[in-house]
Amino acid sequence: MADSRDRWFRHPFIMIEVKGLTKTFGAMKAVDNLTFTVKPGMVTGFLGPNGAGKSTTMRMILGLDRPAAGSALIDGKPYSELVQPLRTVGALLDAKWVHPNRSARAHLQWMAASNSLPKSRVDEVLHLVGLSEVAGKKAGGFSLGMSQRLGLAATLLGDPKVLLFDEPVNGLDPEGIHWIRNFMQRLAAEGRTVLVSSHLLSEMALTAEHLVVIGRGRLIADTTVSEFVNKSSESTVRVRSPQLDALRSALTSKGLTVREDGSGGQKALLVVDSSTEVIGAVAGSEGIVLHELASQRGSLEEAFMKLTGDDVQYHAESVDEMKGSL
Ligand SMILES: Nc1ncnc2c1ncn2[C@@H]1O[C@H](COP(=O)(O)OP(=O)(O)O)[C@@H](O)[C@H]1O
Ligand SMILES: [Mg+2]
């Protein structure tokens, strides 16, 4: 304990700093001049549609891929120059790999030994991820959720202050997702620097406090979750009236932006960036009858699609192209 506090004191704030990071595969820029910083004490969501370049970026942060340009520093150094990398950074990129015939405990003991980490830490991390009771069972028979916990246990062996998780909830059931989400938040609350990738904004909105959003390898947004949602999802008020034309004129004469909305089979108007109070007052002053007055905010997924629309489109097309060539 004294030891970990000591280290904590010497490394109170470990940041990940990505600057101008670029990676090309042939002519394609998988990561394109990406710059962002990941701060300690909170979960940072790394969000982007499939193929956006999240895994490639994480691999470069971990020194597994060489950038064409730019740099990725952890605590001011490239990964390769960290003195004891596993005591600084824990990463879970591909959870499923464990020796199938080894027990969970034996797998972790082997990892600890091969990385000069204390054997005593193995039972601690098994306890942290809730695998103590199955520690002696063969890891090959583990469910995806249990494998994921075992992967997490391995990343925590060196008690690292920086954690990287690449799409950790993919394929998990709701209970597993909930557990991982809470776990990542707990790690961040302990002051660690946590970067977690996902292609699902709804998931990130529940897990992360800060978002780094990318599309086609480029930075789209670097902001808090709440700001991202407020900025990118349009707020509208849906209003129905038997006097729709009169209502439209009254609203536009007040300078409001109005669109037709045929969804739901009934003609309605969508008023952009206004409020039910304002619209109700306009209708009241003109003696216009209202049948519906409802404010609506775009969903998180809509906000994400709006920002990364081009990229999603691009991938939808390429899927069609693939089908065409089959
Ligand atoms: N080893 C590789 N060789 C060629 N292209 C790759 C390689 N790895 C990734 N890519 C391409 O780089 C882009 C980004 O991929 P990736 O980083 O895996 O995205 P994400 O993790 O956001 O889904 C994709 O278009 C992908 O096909
Ligand atoms: Mg990926």
Coordinates of C-alpha atoms and ligand atoms in Angstrom, one line a residue:
M1 CA 0.0 0.0 0.0
A2 CA 2.8 2.4 1.0
D3 CA 4.5 1.5 -2.2
S4 CA 1.5 2.2 -4.4
R5 CA 0.9 5.5 -2.6
D6 CA 4.5 6.4 -3.1
R7 CA 4.2 5.8 -6.8
W8 CA 1.0 7.7 -6.9
F9 CA 2.6 10.7 -5.4
R10 CA 5.3 10.7 -8.0
H11 CA 2.9 10.3 -10.8
P12 CA -0.2 12.2 -9.8
F13 CA -1.4 13.1 -13.3
I14 CA -0.6 10.7 -16.2
M15 CA -1.8 11.9 -19.5
I16 CA -2.0 10.4 -22.9
E17 CA -1.0 13.0 -25.5
V18 CA -1.6 12.3 -29.2
K19 CA -0.2 14.8 -31.6
G20 CA -0.6 14.9 -35.3
L21 CA -0.8 11.1 -35.3
T22 CA -1.1 9.6 -38.8
K23 CA -1.1 6.0 -40.1
T24 CA -1.4 5.0 -43.7
F25 CA -2.2 1.6 -45.2
G26 CA -1.1 1.8 -48.8
A27 CA -2.9 4.9 -50.1
M28 CA -5.5 5.0 -47.3
K29 CA -5.1 7.2 -44.3
A30 CA -6.5 5.1 -41.4
V31 CA -5.5 7.8 -38.9
D32 CA -5.2 11.3 -40.2
N33 CA -3.4 14.0 -38.3
L34 CA -5.1 13.2 -35.0
T35 CA -4.5 15.3 -32.0
F36 CA -6.1 14.9 -28.5
T37 CA -5.3 14.5 -24.9
V38 CA -6.7 12.0 -22.4
K39 CA -6.8 13.2 -18.9
P40 CA -6.8 11.3 -15.6
G41 CA -9.7 10.9 -13.2
M42 CA -12.4 10.3 -15.8
V43 CA -13.4 7.9 -18.4
T44 CA -12.7 9.3 -21.9
G45 CA -14.8 7.7 -24.6
F46 CA -13.1 7.1 -28.0
L47 CA -16.0 7.1 -30.4
G48 CA -16.3 6.5 -34.1
P49 CA -18.1 4.2 -36.5
N50 CA -16.4 0.9 -37.5
G51 CA -13.3 1.5 -39.5
A52 CA -12.9 5.1 -38.2
G53 CA -9.3 4.3 -36.9
K54 CA -9.9 3.7 -33.2
S55 CA -8.0 0.4 -32.9
T56 CA -5.2 1.7 -35.1
T57 CA -4.8 4.7 -32.9
M58 CA -4.8 2.6 -29.7
R59 CA -2.2 0.3 -31.2
M60 CA 0.0 3.3 -32.0
I61 CA -0.4 4.6 -28.4
L62 CA 0.8 1.2 -27.3
G63 CA 3.7 1.1 -29.7
L64 CA 2.3 -1.9 -31.6
D65 CA 2.0 0.1 -34.9
R66 CA 4.4 2.6 -36.1
P67 CA 2.9 6.0 -37.1
A68 CA 3.7 7.5 -40.5
A69 CA 3.8 10.9 -38.7
G70 CA 3.1 12.4 -35.3
S71 CA 3.5 11.0 -31.8
A72 CA 1.6 9.4 -29.0
L73 CA 3.1 9.9 -25.6
I74 CA 2.2 8.5 -22.2
D75 CA 3.5 10.4 -19.2
G76 CA 5.6 12.4 -21.7
K77 CA 7.2 9.3 -23.3
P78 CA 6.6 6.9 -26.1
Y79 CA 5.4 3.5 -24.8
S80 CA 8.7 1.9 -25.8
E81 CA 10.6 4.3 -23.5
L82 CA 8.5 3.6 -20.4
V83 CA 10.7 2.0 -17.7
Q84 CA 8.1 -0.5 -16.5
P85 CA 5.3 -0.3 -19.1
L86 CA 2.9 -2.8 -17.4
R87 CA 3.1 -0.8 -14.2
T88 CA 2.1 2.3 -16.1
V89 CA -0.3 1.1 -18.8
G90 CA -2.8 -1.7 -18.9
A91 CA -4.5 -2.5 -22.2
L92 CA -7.2 -4.8 -23.2
L93 CA -7.4 -5.0 -27.0
D94 CA -8.4 -8.5 -27.8
A95 CA -9.9 -10.2 -24.7
K96 CA -10.4 -13.7 -26.0
W97 CA -6.8 -14.9 -26.0
V98 CA -6.0 -17.1 -23.0
H99 CA -4.3 -20.4 -22.9
P100 CA -7.4 -22.7 -23.0
N101 CA -6.1 -25.4 -20.7
R102 CA -4.7 -23.1 -18.0
S103 CA -6.8 -22.0 -15.1
A104 CA -7.5 -18.3 -14.7
R105 CA -5.1 -18.2 -11.8
A106 CA -2.4 -20.0 -13.7
H107 CA -2.8 -17.8 -16.7
L108 CA -2.3 -14.7 -14.5
Q109 CA 0.6 -16.2 -12.6
W110 CA 2.3 -16.9 -15.9
M111 CA 1.7 -13.3 -17.0
A112 CA 2.9 -11.9 -13.7
A113 CA 6.0 -14.0 -13.8
S114 CA 6.9 -13.2 -17.4
N115 CA 6.5 -9.5 -16.6
S116 CA 8.4 -9.4 -13.3
L117 CA 5.2 -8.5 -11.4
P118 CA 4.6 -9.9 -7.9
K119 CA 2.8 -13.2 -7.7
S120 CA 0.8 -11.9 -4.7
R121 CA -1.0 -9.5 -7.0
V122 CA -2.7 -12.4 -8.9
D123 CA -5.3 -13.1 -6.1
E124 CA -5.8 -9.4 -5.6
V125 CA -6.8 -8.8 -9.2
L126 CA -8.9 -12.0 -9.4
H127 CA -10.8 -10.6 -6.4
L128 CA -11.1 -7.1 -8.0
V129 CA -12.8 -8.5 -11.1
G130 CA -15.0 -11.0 -9.2
L131 CA -13.3 -14.2 -10.4
S132 CA -11.9 -15.5 -7.1
E133 CA -14.4 -18.4 -7.0
V134 CA -13.6 -19.7 -10.5
A135 CA -9.9 -19.0 -10.3
G136 CA -9.0 -22.7 -10.5
K137 CA -11.2 -23.4 -13.5
K138 CA -9.9 -23.7 -17.0
A139 CA -10.1 -20.3 -18.8
G140 CA -10.9 -22.1 -22.1
G141 CA -14.4 -22.8 -20.8
F142 CA -15.1 -19.3 -19.7
S143 CA -18.0 -17.3 -21.1
L144 CA -17.3 -14.1 -23.0
G145 CA -18.1 -12.1 -20.0
M146 CA -15.8 -14.1 -17.8
S147 CA -13.0 -14.0 -20.4
Q148 CA -13.5 -10.2 -20.5
R149 CA -13.1 -10.1 -16.7
L150 CA -10.0 -12.2 -16.9
G151 CA -8.6 -9.9 -19.6
L152 CA -9.3 -7.0 -17.2
A153 CA -7.6 -8.8 -14.3
A154 CA -4.5 -9.2 -16.5
T155 CA -4.4 -5.4 -17.4
L156 CA -4.5 -4.6 -13.7
L157 CA -1.6 -6.9 -12.6
G158 CA 0.8 -4.0 -12.7
D159 CA -1.6 -1.6 -10.9
P160 CA -1.3 0.8 -13.9
K161 CA -2.4 4.4 -13.8
V162 CA -3.3 4.4 -17.5
L163 CA -5.9 2.0 -19.0
L164 CA -6.9 1.4 -22.6
F165 CA -9.9 -0.7 -23.5
D166 CA -10.8 -1.3 -27.2
E167 CA -14.5 -2.0 -27.6
P168 CA -14.7 -3.9 -24.2
V169 CA -18.4 -4.5 -24.2
N170 CA -18.7 -6.0 -27.7
G171 CA -20.8 -9.2 -27.5
L172 CA -21.5 -8.9 -23.8
D173 CA -24.9 -9.4 -22.3
P174 CA -26.6 -6.4 -20.5
E175 CA -25.3 -7.5 -17.1
G176 CA -21.8 -7.9 -18.3
I177 CA -22.0 -4.4 -20.0
H178 CA -23.3 -2.9 -16.8
W179 CA -20.5 -4.5 -14.8
I180 CA -17.7 -3.3 -17.1
R181 CA -19.2 0.2 -17.3
N182 CA -19.1 0.5 -13.5
F183 CA -15.7 -1.0 -13.3
M184 CA -14.2 1.5 -15.7
Q185 CA -15.9 4.3 -13.8
R186 CA -14.4 3.1 -10.6
L187 CA -10.9 2.9 -12.1
A188 CA -11.3 6.5 -13.3
A189 CA -12.6 7.6 -9.9
E190 CA -9.4 6.3 -8.4
G191 CA -7.6 8.9 -10.5
R192 CA -6.5 6.7 -13.3
T193 CA -6.5 7.7 -17.0
V194 CA -9.1 5.6 -18.8
L195 CA -9.5 5.5 -22.6
V196 CA -12.3 3.2 -23.9
S197 CA -13.3 2.9 -27.5
S198 CA -16.8 2.1 -28.9
H199 CA -18.8 2.6 -32.0
L200 CA -21.9 3.1 -29.9
L201 CA -22.7 6.6 -28.7
S202 CA -25.5 5.4 -26.5
E203 CA -22.9 3.2 -24.6
M204 CA -20.4 6.0 -24.4
A205 CA -23.0 8.4 -23.1
L206 CA -23.5 6.1 -20.1
T207 CA -19.9 5.3 -19.5
A208 CA -17.8 8.3 -20.4
E209 CA -17.5 11.9 -19.1
H210 CA -15.4 13.1 -22.0
L211 CA -15.6 12.2 -25.7
V212 CA -13.0 12.1 -28.4
V213 CA -15.0 11.4 -31.6
I214 CA -13.3 10.4 -34.9
G215 CA -14.5 9.6 -38.4
R216 CA -12.3 8.3 -41.2
G217 CA -9.3 8.8 -39.1
R218 CA -10.0 12.5 -38.4
L219 CA -11.0 14.3 -35.2
I220 CA -14.7 15.3 -35.3
A221 CA -15.1 16.4 -31.7
D222 CA -13.2 16.6 -28.4
T223 CA -15.7 17.6 -25.8
T224 CA -17.7 16.6 -22.8
V225 CA -20.5 14.1 -23.4
S226 CA -23.2 16.6 -22.4
E227 CA -21.8 19.3 -24.6
F228 CA -21.6 16.9 -27.5
V229 CA -25.2 15.9 -27.2
N230 CA -26.4 19.5 -26.8
K231 CA -24.4 20.9 -29.7
S232 CA -25.1 18.1 -32.2
S233 CA -28.7 17.1 -31.5
E234 CA -31.2 19.6 -32.8
S235 CA -34.0 20.4 -30.5
T236 CA -37.4 20.8 -32.2
V237 CA -41.0 21.3 -31.2
R238 CA -43.7 19.2 -33.0
V239 CA -47.0 21.0 -33.3
R240 CA -50.3 19.9 -34.9
S241 CA -53.3 22.1 -35.6
P242 CA -56.4 22.1 -37.8
Q243 CA -55.2 25.6 -38.8
L244 CA -51.8 24.5 -40.0
D245 CA -51.3 27.2 -42.6
A246 CA -52.3 30.1 -40.3
L247 CA -50.0 28.6 -37.6
R248 CA -47.1 28.4 -40.0
S249 CA -47.5 32.1 -41.1
A250 CA -47.8 33.2 -37.4
L251 CA -44.6 31.3 -36.5
T252 CA -42.5 32.4 -39.5
S253 CA -43.6 36.0 -39.0
K254 CA -42.0 35.7 -35.5
G255 CA -38.7 34.7 -37.2
L256 CA -39.0 31.0 -36.3
T257 CA -37.7 28.2 -38.6
V258 CA -40.5 25.8 -39.5
R259 CA -40.5 22.5 -41.4
E260 CA -43.2 20.1 -42.4
D261 CA -43.3 16.9 -40.6
G262 CA -45.4 14.0 -42.0
S263 CA -44.1 11.4 -39.6
G264 CA -46.8 9.5 -37.7
G265 CA -49.3 9.9 -40.6
Q266 CA -50.6 13.2 -39.5
K267 CA -49.5 16.6 -40.9
A268 CA -47.5 18.6 -38.4
L269 CA -44.9 21.3 -38.2
L270 CA -41.5 21.1 -36.7
V271 CA -40.2 24.3 -35.1
V272 CA -36.5 24.4 -34.8
D273 CA -34.8 25.7 -31.6
S274 CA -37.9 27.1 -30.0
S275 CA -40.0 26.0 -27.0
T276 CA -43.5 24.8 -26.3
E277 CA -44.1 28.0 -24.3
V278 CA -43.2 30.4 -27.2
I279 CA -45.2 28.4 -29.7
G280 CA -48.2 28.1 -27.4
A281 CA -48.2 31.8 -26.8
V282 CA -48.0 32.6 -30.6
A283 CA -50.9 30.3 -31.3
G284 CA -52.9 31.7 -28.3
S285 CA -52.4 35.3 -29.5
E286 CA -53.7 34.4 -32.9
G287 CA -56.6 32.3 -31.6
I288 CA -55.2 29.2 -33.3
V289 CA -56.3 25.8 -32.0
L290 CA -53.6 23.3 -31.2
H291 CA -54.0 19.5 -31.2
E292 CA -50.4 18.6 -30.3
L293 CA -47.5 20.5 -28.8
A294 CA -44.4 18.5 -27.9
S295 CA -40.8 19.2 -27.6
Q296 CA -38.4 16.6 -28.9
R297 CA -34.6 16.3 -28.8
G298 CA -32.7 14.2 -31.3
S299 CA -31.5 11.0 -29.9
L300 CA -27.8 10.4 -29.1
E301 CA -27.5 8.1 -32.1
E302 CA -29.0 10.7 -34.4
A303 CA -26.4 13.2 -33.1
F304 CA -23.6 10.8 -33.8
M305 CA -25.0 10.0 -37.2
K306 CA -25.3 13.6 -38.0
L307 CA -21.6 14.3 -37.2
T308 CA -20.2 11.2 -38.7
G309 CA -22.9 10.9 -41.5
D310 CA -20.4 10.9 -44.3
D311 CA -18.5 8.1 -42.7
V312 CA -21.5 5.9 -42.0
Q313 CA -22.6 6.5 -45.6
Y314 CA -19.2 5.6 -46.9
H315 CA -19.4 2.3 -45.0
A316 CA -22.9 1.6 -46.0
E317 CA -21.8 1.9 -49.6
S318 CA -18.8 -0.3 -49.2
V319 CA -21.0 -3.0 -47.8
D320 CA -23.3 -2.8 -50.9
E321 CA -20.2 -2.9 -53.1
M322 CA -19.0 -6.0 -51.2
K323 CA -22.4 -7.6 -51.7
G324 CA -22.3 -6.7 -55.4
S325 CA -18.9 -8.4 -55.8
L326 CA -19.9 -11.6 -54.1
Ligands
LIG1 N1 -3.3 -4.0 -41.0 C1 -4.1 -3.3 -41.8 N2 -3.9 -3.3 -43.1 C2 -4.7 -2.5 -43.9 N3 -5.7 -1.8 -43.5 C3 -6.0 -1.8 -42.2 C4 -5.2 -2.5 -41.3 N4 -5.7 -2.3 -40.0 C5 -6.7 -1.4 -40.2 N5 -6.9 -1.1 -41.5 C6 -7.9 -0.2 -42.0 O1 -7.8 1.0 -41.3 C7 -9.1 1.6 -41.1 C8 -9.2 1.8 -39.6 O2 -9.3 0.6 -39.0 P1 -9.5 0.4 -37.4 O3 -8.4 1.2 -36.7 O4 -9.5 -1.1 -37.1 O5 -10.9 1.1 -37.2 P2 -11.9 0.9 -35.9 O6 -11.1 0.3 -34.8 O7 -12.3 2.3 -35.6 O8 -13.1 0.1 -36.4 C9 -10.1 0.7 -41.7 O9 -10.5 1.1 -42.9 C10 -9.3 -0.6 -41.7 O10 -9.9 -1.4 -42.8
MG2 MG -11.6 -1.4 -33.8

